């Protein structure tokens, strides 16, 4: 997708997404056979309900039908939330991942390190983490600045208690 098309679509769709109290995370146009695929990824601090995606999809479809932003050819529109394995790239992604286990690839000059830890807090400079103990040892605290993070991704935990379960 060209930068101009991406910018045009973002300018066109951002107000619709914001009106639904969601954040526009990503716009991707790709080929799916003879058709094109327009994938819109949205998120919020509370997550995204399926009904919200469906309503937003209808609003986006109407808006795109009013314009020539997608050109004349057929396309498939998909509006969804980011997957659990989405990379953490913006401050709000880290804030939304507080309490979650993350895998970080750190770079410190010439060395690289991989770290799996739970995010405890997030501020403007970085993260306070709890690094799980190994072989019965207690977890340790660690501070990581955003400047030291090369890549970050939430780790899927199948046995993790949900916040709502813990509060009950």
PDB file of N, CA, C and O in Angstrom, residues 49-115:
ATOM      1  N   UNK A  49     -14.875  -5.587  21.805  1.00  0.00           N
ATOM      2  CA  UNK A  49     -15.946  -6.574  21.698  1.00  0.00           C
ATOM      3  C   UNK A  49     -16.251  -6.848  20.229  1.00  0.00           C
ATOM      4  O   UNK A  49     -16.093  -5.965  19.379  1.00  0.00           O
ATOM      5  N   UNK A  50     -16.742  -8.029  19.953  1.00  0.00           N
ATOM      6  CA  UNK A  50     -17.100  -8.413  18.593  1.00  0.00           C
ATOM      7  C   UNK A  50     -18.173  -7.480  18.015  1.00  0.00           C
ATOM      8  O   UNK A  50     -18.107  -7.085  16.848  1.00  0.00           O
ATOM      9  N   UNK A  51     -19.148  -7.107  18.836  1.00  0.00           N
ATOM     10  CA  UNK A  51     -20.207  -6.200  18.368  1.00  0.00           C
ATOM     11  C   UNK A  51     -19.640  -4.849  17.946  1.00  0.00           C
ATOM     12  O   UNK A  51     -20.101  -4.247  16.978  1.00  0.00           O
ATOM     13  N   UNK A  52     -18.637  -4.359  18.693  1.00  0.00           N
ATOM     14  CA  UNK A  52     -18.015  -3.071  18.350  1.00  0.00           C
ATOM     15  C   UNK A  52     -17.314  -3.170  16.996  1.00  0.00           C
ATOM     16  O   UNK A  52     -17.379  -2.233  16.195  1.00  0.00           O
ATOM     17  N   UNK A  53     -16.651  -4.300  16.744  1.00  0.00           N
ATOM     18  CA  UNK A  53     -16.000  -4.501  15.437  1.00  0.00           C
ATOM     19  C   UNK A  53     -17.042  -4.523  14.318  1.00  0.00           C
ATOM     20  O   UNK A  53     -16.827  -3.940  13.258  1.00  0.00           O
ATOM     21  N   UNK A  54     -18.170  -5.198  14.561  1.00  0.00           N
ATOM     22  CA  UNK A  54     -19.214  -5.289  13.534  1.00  0.00           C
ATOM     23  C   UNK A  54     -19.805  -3.911  13.237  1.00  0.00           C
ATOM     24  O   UNK A  54     -19.982  -3.548  12.068  1.00  0.00           O
ATOM     25  N   UNK A  55     -20.106  -3.131  14.281  1.00  0.00           N
ATOM     26  CA  UNK A  55     -20.662  -1.789  14.078  1.00  0.00           C
ATOM     27  C   UNK A  55     -19.673  -0.892  13.347  1.00  0.00           C
ATOM     28  O   UNK A  55     -20.042  -0.162  12.422  1.00  0.00           O
ATOM     29  N   UNK A  56     -18.413  -0.955  13.757  1.00  0.00           N
ATOM     30  CA  UNK A  56     -17.383  -0.140  13.118  1.00  0.00           C
ATOM     31  C   UNK A  56     -17.187  -0.562  11.667  1.00  0.00           C
ATOM     32  O   UNK A  56     -17.007   0.282  10.792  1.00  0.00           O
ATOM     33  N   UNK A  57     -17.251  -1.844  11.404  1.00  0.00           N
ATOM     34  CA  UNK A  57     -17.116  -2.350  10.037  1.00  0.00           C
ATOM     35  C   UNK A  57     -18.202  -1.767   9.128  1.00  0.00           C
ATOM     36  O   UNK A  57     -17.921  -1.346   8.004  1.00  0.00           O
ATOM     37  N   UNK A  58     -19.442  -1.712   9.635  1.00  0.00           N
ATOM     38  CA  UNK A  58     -20.533  -1.132   8.845  1.00  0.00           C
ATOM     39  C   UNK A  58     -20.282   0.354   8.578  1.00  0.00           C
ATOM     40  O   UNK A  58     -20.463   0.829   7.452  1.00  0.00           O
ATOM     41  N   UNK A  59     -19.842   1.080   9.614  1.00  0.00           N
ATOM     42  CA  UNK A  59     -19.584   2.518   9.451  1.00  0.00           C
ATOM     43  C   UNK A  59     -18.439   2.763   8.466  1.00  0.00           C
ATOM     44  O   UNK A  59     -18.514   3.653   7.612  1.00  0.00           O
ATOM     45  N   UNK A  60     -17.395   1.966   8.567  1.00  0.00           N
ATOM     46  CA  UNK A  60     -16.251   2.108   7.652  1.00  0.00           C
ATOM     47  C   UNK A  60     -16.672   1.771   6.228  1.00  0.00           C
ATOM     48  O   UNK A  60     -16.311   2.467   5.279  1.00  0.00           O
ATOM     49  N   UNK A  61     -17.451   0.710   6.070  1.00  0.00           N
ATOM     50  CA  UNK A  61     -17.913   0.304   4.743  1.00  0.00           C
ATOM     51  C   UNK A  61     -18.718   1.428   4.090  1.00  0.00           C
ATOM     52  O   UNK A  61     -18.514   1.746   2.908  1.00  0.00           O
ATOM     53  N   UNK A  62     -19.622   2.035   4.857  1.00  0.00           N
ATOM     54  CA  UNK A  62     -20.413   3.152   4.326  1.00  0.00           C
ATOM     55  C   UNK A  62     -19.520   4.314   3.918  1.00  0.00           C
ATOM     56  O   UNK A  62     -19.701   4.911   2.848  1.00  0.00           O
ATOM     57  N   UNK A  63     -18.555   4.644   4.760  1.00  0.00           N
ATOM     58  CA  UNK A  63     -17.652   5.769   4.476  1.00  0.00           C
ATOM     59  C   UNK A  63     -16.828   5.485   3.224  1.00  0.00           C
ATOM     60  O   UNK A  63     -16.654   6.353   2.369  1.00  0.00           O
ATOM     61  N   UNK A  64     -16.326   4.267   3.088  1.00  0.00           N
ATOM     62  CA  UNK A  64     -15.523   3.912   1.913  1.00  0.00           C
ATOM     63  C   UNK A  64     -16.364   3.911   0.646  1.00  0.00           C
ATOM     64  O   UNK A  64     -15.870   4.245  -0.435  1.00  0.00           O
ATOM     65  N   UNK A  65     -17.641   3.529   0.763  1.00  0.00           N
ATOM     66  CA  UNK A  65     -18.537   3.547  -0.395  1.00  0.00           C
ATOM     67  C   UNK A  65     -18.783   4.971  -0.881  1.00  0.00           C
ATOM     68  O   UNK A  65     -19.032   5.193  -2.066  1.00  0.00           O
ATOM     69  N   UNK A  66     -18.722   5.950   0.040  1.00  0.00           N
ATOM     70  CA  UNK A  66     -18.938   7.356  -0.317  1.00  0.00           C
ATOM     71  C   UNK A  66     -17.726   7.979  -1.014  1.00  0.00           C
ATOM     72  O   UNK A  66     -17.847   9.026  -1.629  1.00  0.00           O
ATOM     73  N   UNK A  67     -16.581   7.351  -0.879  1.00  0.00           N
ATOM     74  CA  UNK A  67     -15.342   7.918  -1.423  1.00  0.00           C
ATOM     75  C   UNK A  67     -14.731   6.952  -2.434  1.00  0.00           C
ATOM     76  O   UNK A  67     -15.207   5.838  -2.611  1.00  0.00           O
ATOM     77  N   UNK A  68     -13.641   7.385  -3.052  1.00  0.00           N
ATOM     78  CA  UNK A  68     -12.913   6.497  -3.963  1.00  0.00           C
ATOM     79  C   UNK A  68     -11.580   6.065  -3.342  1.00  0.00           C
ATOM     80  O   UNK A  68     -10.637   5.736  -4.051  1.00  0.00           O
ATOM     81  N   UNK A  69     -11.516   6.044  -2.017  1.00  0.00           N
ATOM     82  CA  UNK A  69     -10.266   5.729  -1.314  1.00  0.00           C
ATOM     83  C   UNK A  69      -9.728   4.345  -1.650  1.00  0.00           C
ATOM     84  O   UNK A  69      -8.532   4.120  -1.644  1.00  0.00           O
ATOM     85  N   UNK A  70     -10.624   3.402  -1.967  1.00  0.00           N
ATOM     86  CA  UNK A  70     -10.184   2.049  -2.306  1.00  0.00           C
ATOM     87  C   UNK A  70     -10.212   1.797  -3.809  1.00  0.00           C
ATOM     88  O   UNK A  70      -9.979   0.683  -4.262  1.00  0.00           O
ATOM     89  N   UNK A  71     -10.505   2.822  -4.589  1.00  0.00           N
ATOM     90  CA  UNK A  71     -10.536   2.661  -6.035  1.00  0.00           C
ATOM     91  C   UNK A  71     -11.791   1.936  -6.482  1.00  0.00           C
ATOM     92  O   UNK A  71     -12.755   1.792  -5.738  1.00  0.00           O
ATOM     93  N   UNK A  72     -11.766   1.457  -7.711  1.00  0.00           N
ATOM     94  CA  UNK A  72     -12.943   0.838  -8.312  1.00  0.00           C
ATOM     95  C   UNK A  72     -13.043  -0.661  -8.072  1.00  0.00           C
ATOM     96  O   UNK A  72     -14.119  -1.225  -8.121  1.00  0.00           O
ATOM     97  N   UNK A  73     -11.921  -1.333  -7.854  1.00  0.00           N
ATOM     98  CA  UNK A  73     -11.927  -2.787  -7.742  1.00  0.00           C
ATOM     99  C   UNK A  73     -12.585  -3.291  -6.469  1.00  0.00           C
ATOM    100  O   UNK A  73     -12.814  -2.546  -5.520  1.00  0.00           O
ATOM    101  N   UNK A  74     -12.903  -4.593  -6.469  1.00  0.00           N
ATOM    102  CA  UNK A  74     -13.507  -5.213  -5.296  1.00  0.00           C
ATOM    103  C   UNK A  74     -12.466  -5.354  -4.191  1.00  0.00           C
ATOM    104  O   UNK A  74     -11.278  -5.528  -4.455  1.00  0.00           O
ATOM    105  N   UNK A  75     -12.950  -5.327  -2.969  1.00  0.00           N
ATOM    106  CA  UNK A  75     -12.064  -5.555  -1.823  1.00  0.00           C
ATOM    107  C   UNK A  75     -12.873  -6.171  -0.692  1.00  0.00           C
ATOM    108  O   UNK A  75     -14.100  -6.074  -0.652  1.00  0.00           O
ATOM    109  N   UNK A  76     -12.178  -6.834   0.200  1.00  0.00           N
ATOM    110  CA  UNK A  76     -12.786  -7.419   1.386  1.00  0.00           C
ATOM    111  C   UNK A  76     -12.347  -6.570   2.566  1.00  0.00           C
ATOM    112  O   UNK A  76     -11.161  -6.273   2.725  1.00  0.00           O
ATOM    113  N   UNK A  77     -13.316  -6.180   3.394  1.00  0.00           N
ATOM    114  CA  UNK A  77     -13.032  -5.370   4.572  1.00  0.00           C
ATOM    115  C   UNK A  77     -13.042  -6.262   5.812  1.00  0.00           C
ATOM    116  O   UNK A  77     -13.987  -7.022   6.020  1.00  0.00           O
ATOM    117  N   UNK A  78     -12.001  -6.159   6.603  1.00  0.00           N
ATOM    118  CA  UNK A  78     -11.920  -6.902   7.861  1.00  0.00           C
ATOM    119  C   UNK A  78     -11.571  -5.924   8.967  1.00  0.00           C
ATOM    120  O   UNK A  78     -10.554  -5.233   8.897  1.00  0.00           O
ATOM    121  N   UNK A  79     -12.398  -5.857   9.995  1.00  0.00           N
ATOM    122  CA  UNK A  79     -12.138  -5.019  11.159  1.00  0.00           C
ATOM    123  C   UNK A  79     -11.986  -5.958  12.343  1.00  0.00           C
ATOM    124  O   UNK A  79     -12.883  -6.755  12.629  1.00  0.00           O
ATOM    125  N   UNK A  80     -10.840  -5.892  13.017  1.00  0.00           N
ATOM    126  CA  UNK A  80     -10.616  -6.801  14.143  1.00  0.00           C
ATOM    127  C   UNK A  80      -9.708  -6.169  15.183  1.00  0.00           C
ATOM    128  O   UNK A  80      -9.140  -5.096  14.971  1.00  0.00           O
ATOM    129  N   UNK A  81      -9.594  -6.866  16.289  1.00  0.00           N
ATOM    130  CA  UNK A  81      -8.676  -6.435  17.336  1.00  0.00           C
ATOM    131  C   UNK A  81      -7.327  -7.095  17.080  1.00  0.00           C
ATOM    132  O   UNK A  81      -7.246  -8.088  16.360  1.00  0.00           O
ATOM    133  N   UNK A  82      -6.269  -6.556  17.669  1.00  0.00           N
ATOM    134  CA  UNK A  82      -4.956  -7.173  17.460  1.00  0.00           C
ATOM    135  C   UNK A  82      -4.904  -8.543  18.118  1.00  0.00           C
ATOM    136  O   UNK A  82      -5.565  -8.775  19.133  1.00  0.00           O
ATOM    137  N   UNK A  83      -4.152  -9.423  17.541  1.00  0.00           N
ATOM    138  CA  UNK A  83      -3.992 -10.742  18.138  1.00  0.00           C
ATOM    139  C   UNK A  83      -3.161 -10.667  19.412  1.00  0.00           C
ATOM    140  O   UNK A  83      -2.497  -9.664  19.685  1.00  0.00           O
ATOM    141  N   UNK A  84      -3.211 -11.718  20.172  1.00  0.00           N
ATOM    142  CA  UNK A  84      -2.468 -11.755  21.433  1.00  0.00           C
ATOM    143  C   UNK A  84      -0.963 -11.680  21.206  1.00  0.00           C
ATOM    144  O   UNK A  84      -0.222 -11.245  22.076  1.00  0.00           O
ATOM    145  N   UNK A  85      -0.526 -12.067  20.030  1.00  0.00           N
ATOM    146  CA  UNK A  85       0.912 -12.069  19.758  1.00  0.00           C
ATOM    147  C   UNK A  85       1.399 -10.812  19.055  1.00  0.00           C
ATOM    148  O   UNK A  85       2.508 -10.755  18.557  1.00  0.00           O
ATOM    149  N   UNK A  86       0.570  -9.771  19.075  1.00  0.00           N
ATOM    150  CA  UNK A  86       0.938  -8.511  18.439  1.00  0.00           C
ATOM    151  C   UNK A  86       2.160  -7.903  19.138  1.00  0.00           C
ATOM    152  O   UNK A  86       2.250  -7.898  20.354  1.00  0.00           O
ATOM    153  N   UNK A  87       3.092  -7.356  18.387  1.00  0.00           N
ATOM    154  CA  UNK A  87       4.242  -6.700  19.016  1.00  0.00           C
ATOM    155  C   UNK A  87       3.799  -5.461  19.801  1.00  0.00           C
ATOM    156  O   UNK A  87       2.861  -4.768  19.406  1.00  0.00           O
ATOM    157  N   UNK A  88       4.458  -5.209  20.901  1.00  0.00           N
ATOM    158  CA  UNK A  88       4.223  -3.999  21.685  1.00  0.00           C
ATOM    159  C   UNK A  88       5.150  -2.934  21.128  1.00  0.00           C
ATOM    160  O   UNK A  88       6.369  -3.067  21.201  1.00  0.00           O
ATOM    161  N   UNK A  89       4.574  -1.889  20.536  1.00  0.00           N
ATOM    162  CA  UNK A  89       5.404  -0.881  19.885  1.00  0.00           C
ATOM    163  C   UNK A  89       5.164   0.529  20.411  1.00  0.00           C
ATOM    164  O   UNK A  89       5.992   1.393  20.216  1.00  0.00           O
ATOM    165  N   UNK A  90       4.025   0.749  21.048  1.00  0.00           N
ATOM    166  CA  UNK A  90       3.705   2.087  21.528  1.00  0.00           C
ATOM    167  C   UNK A  90       3.468   2.059  23.038  1.00  0.00           C
ATOM    168  O   UNK A  90       3.128   1.019  23.601  1.00  0.00           O
ATOM    169  N   UNK A  91       3.619   3.203  23.656  1.00  0.00           N
ATOM    170  CA  UNK A  91       3.463   3.320  25.105  1.00  0.00           C
ATOM    171  C   UNK A  91       2.143   2.710  25.574  1.00  0.00           C
ATOM    172  O   UNK A  91       2.102   1.961  26.550  1.00  0.00           O
ATOM    173  N   UNK A  92       1.047   2.997  24.850  1.00  0.00           N
ATOM    174  CA  UNK A  92      -0.260   2.490  25.282  1.00  0.00           C
ATOM    175  C   UNK A  92      -0.329   0.964  25.237  1.00  0.00           C
ATOM    176  O   UNK A  92      -1.054   0.355  26.009  1.00  0.00           O
ATOM    177  N   UNK A  93       0.448   0.329  24.363  1.00  0.00           N
ATOM    178  CA  UNK A  93       0.480  -1.129  24.306  1.00  0.00           C
ATOM    179  C   UNK A  93       1.046  -1.692  25.612  1.00  0.00           C
ATOM    180  O   UNK A  93       0.546  -2.692  26.133  1.00  0.00           O
ATOM    181  N   UNK A  94       2.102  -1.058  26.108  1.00  0.00           N
ATOM    182  CA  UNK A  94       2.709  -1.506  27.363  1.00  0.00           C
ATOM    183  C   UNK A  94       1.758  -1.284  28.538  1.00  0.00           C
ATOM    184  O   UNK A  94       1.642  -2.134  29.416  1.00  0.00           O
ATOM    185  N   UNK A  95       1.074  -0.136  28.544  1.00  0.00           N
ATOM    186  CA  UNK A  95       0.121   0.158  29.617  1.00  0.00           C
ATOM    187  C   UNK A  95      -0.981  -0.908  29.630  1.00  0.00           C
ATOM    188  O   UNK A  95      -1.375  -1.396  30.691  1.00  0.00           O
ATOM    189  N   UNK A  96      -1.464  -1.286  28.474  1.00  0.00           N
ATOM    190  CA  UNK A  96      -2.512  -2.306  28.378  1.00  0.00           C
ATOM    191  C   UNK A  96      -2.006  -3.684  28.788  1.00  0.00           C
ATOM    192  O   UNK A  96      -2.808  -4.567  29.111  1.00  0.00           O
ATOM    193  N   UNK A  97      -0.697  -3.878  28.764  1.00  0.00           N
ATOM    194  CA  UNK A  97      -0.122  -5.180  29.103  1.00  0.00           C
ATOM    195  C   UNK A  97       0.321  -5.279  30.565  1.00  0.00           C
ATOM    196  O   UNK A  97       0.926  -6.274  30.956  1.00  0.00           O
ATOM    197  N   UNK A  98       0.013  -4.270  31.384  1.00  0.00           N
ATOM    198  CA  UNK A  98       0.377  -4.336  32.804  1.00  0.00           C
ATOM    199  C   UNK A  98      -0.266  -5.584  33.409  1.00  0.00           C
ATOM    200  O   UNK A  98      -1.440  -5.876  33.184  1.00  0.00           O
ATOM    201  N   UNK A  99       0.542  -6.332  34.154  1.00  0.00           N
ATOM    202  CA  UNK A  99       0.076  -7.581  34.755  1.00  0.00           C
ATOM    203  C   UNK A  99       0.320  -8.794  33.884  1.00  0.00           C
ATOM    204  O   UNK A  99       0.191  -9.931  34.332  1.00  0.00           O
ATOM    205  N   UNK A 100       0.688  -8.576  32.624  1.00  0.00           N
ATOM    206  CA  UNK A 100       0.908  -9.677  31.682  1.00  0.00           C
ATOM    207  C   UNK A 100       2.385 -10.047  31.623  1.00  0.00           C
ATOM    208  O   UNK A 100       3.264  -9.249  31.913  1.00  0.00           O
ATOM    209  N   UNK A 101       2.635 -11.263  31.218  1.00  0.00           N
ATOM    210  CA  UNK A 101       3.987 -11.751  30.997  1.00  0.00           C
ATOM    211  C   UNK A 101       4.398 -11.346  29.586  1.00  0.00           C
ATOM    212  O   UNK A 101       3.620 -11.516  28.636  1.00  0.00           O
ATOM    213  N   UNK A 102       5.585 -10.764  29.441  1.00  0.00           N
ATOM    214  CA  UNK A 102       6.058 -10.334  28.132  1.00  0.00           C
ATOM    215  C   UNK A 102       7.444 -10.899  27.854  1.00  0.00           C
ATOM    216  O   UNK A 102       8.205 -11.186  28.770  1.00  0.00           O
ATOM    217  N   UNK A 103       7.733 -11.053  26.578  1.00  0.00           N
ATOM    218  CA  UNK A 103       9.068 -11.461  26.138  1.00  0.00           C
ATOM    219  C   UNK A 103       9.706 -10.236  25.513  1.00  0.00           C
ATOM    220  O   UNK A 103       9.162  -9.670  24.560  1.00  0.00           O
ATOM    221  N   UNK A 104      10.828  -9.818  26.071  1.00  0.00           N
ATOM    222  CA  UNK A 104      11.522  -8.618  25.605  1.00  0.00           C
ATOM    223  C   UNK A 104      12.849  -9.016  24.986  1.00  0.00           C
ATOM    224  O   UNK A 104      13.569  -9.859  25.526  1.00  0.00           O
ATOM    225  N   UNK A 105      13.162  -8.413  23.858  1.00  0.00           N
ATOM    226  CA  UNK A 105      14.506  -8.507  23.292  1.00  0.00           C
ATOM    227  C   UNK A 105      15.149  -7.156  23.573  1.00  0.00           C
ATOM    228  O   UNK A 105      14.670  -6.129  23.093  1.00  0.00           O
ATOM    229  N   UNK A 106      16.188  -7.196  24.383  1.00  0.00           N
ATOM    230  CA  UNK A 106      16.858  -5.965  24.798  1.00  0.00           C
ATOM    231  C   UNK A 106      18.153  -5.799  24.033  1.00  0.00           C
ATOM    232  O   UNK A 106      18.810  -6.773  23.669  1.00  0.00           O
ATOM    233  N   UNK A 107      18.530  -4.563  23.803  1.00  0.00           N
ATOM    234  CA  UNK A 107      19.830  -4.269  23.212  1.00  0.00           C
ATOM    235  C   UNK A 107      20.497  -3.215  24.079  1.00  0.00           C
ATOM    236  O   UNK A 107      19.876  -2.250  24.506  1.00  0.00           O
ATOM    237  N   UNK A 108      21.726  -3.470  24.381  1.00  0.00           N
ATOM    238  CA  UNK A 108      22.490  -2.537  25.216  1.00  0.00           C
ATOM    239  C   UNK A 108      23.821  -2.330  24.511  1.00  0.00           C
ATOM    240  O   UNK A 108      24.782  -3.034  24.783  1.00  0.00           O
ATOM    241  N   UNK A 109      23.820  -1.404  23.575  1.00  0.00           N
ATOM    242  CA  UNK A 109      25.039  -1.195  22.790  1.00  0.00           C
ATOM    243  C   UNK A 109      25.264  -2.368  21.866  1.00  0.00           C
ATOM    244  O   UNK A 109      24.519  -2.590  20.929  1.00  0.00           O
ATOM    245  N   UNK A 110      26.286  -3.168  22.168  1.00  0.00           N
ATOM    246  CA  UNK A 110      26.646  -4.281  21.286  1.00  0.00           C
ATOM    247  C   UNK A 110      26.039  -5.610  21.728  1.00  0.00           C
ATOM    248  O   UNK A 110      26.041  -6.565  20.978  1.00  0.00           O
ATOM    249  N   UNK A 111      25.546  -5.703  22.967  1.00  0.00           N
ATOM    250  CA  UNK A 111      25.018  -6.967  23.456  1.00  0.00           C
ATOM    251  C   UNK A 111      23.504  -7.027  23.291  1.00  0.00           C
ATOM    252  O   UNK A 111      22.832  -6.013  23.260  1.00  0.00           O
ATOM    253  N   UNK A 112      23.000  -8.236  23.192  1.00  0.00           N
ATOM    254  CA  UNK A 112      21.555  -8.448  23.096  1.00  0.00           C
ATOM    255  C   UNK A 112      21.167  -9.465  24.158  1.00  0.00           C
ATOM    256  O   UNK A 112      21.921 -10.382  24.473  1.00  0.00           O
ATOM    257  N   UNK A 113      19.989  -9.282  24.717  1.00  0.00           N
ATOM    258  CA  UNK A 113      19.508 -10.157  25.784  1.00  0.00           C
ATOM    259  C   UNK A 113      18.025 -10.395  25.581  1.00  0.00           C
ATOM    260  O   UNK A 113      17.294  -9.512  25.149  1.00  0.00           O
ATOM    261  N   UNK A 114      17.575 -11.606  25.892  1.00  0.00           N
ATOM    262  CA  UNK A 114      16.156 -11.905  25.853  1.00  0.00           C
ATOM    263  C   UNK A 114      15.683 -12.091  27.289  1.00  0.00           C
ATOM    264  O   UNK A 114      16.358 -12.728  28.099  1.00  0.00           O
ATOM    265  N   UNK A 115      14.538 -11.525  27.604  1.00  0.00           N
ATOM    266  CA  UNK A 115      14.039 -11.519  28.964  1.00  0.00           C
ATOM    267  C   UNK A 115      12.539 -11.785  28.948  1.00  0.00           C
ATOM    268  O   UNK A 115      11.810 -11.185  28.158  1.00  0.00           O
TER     269      UNK A 115
END
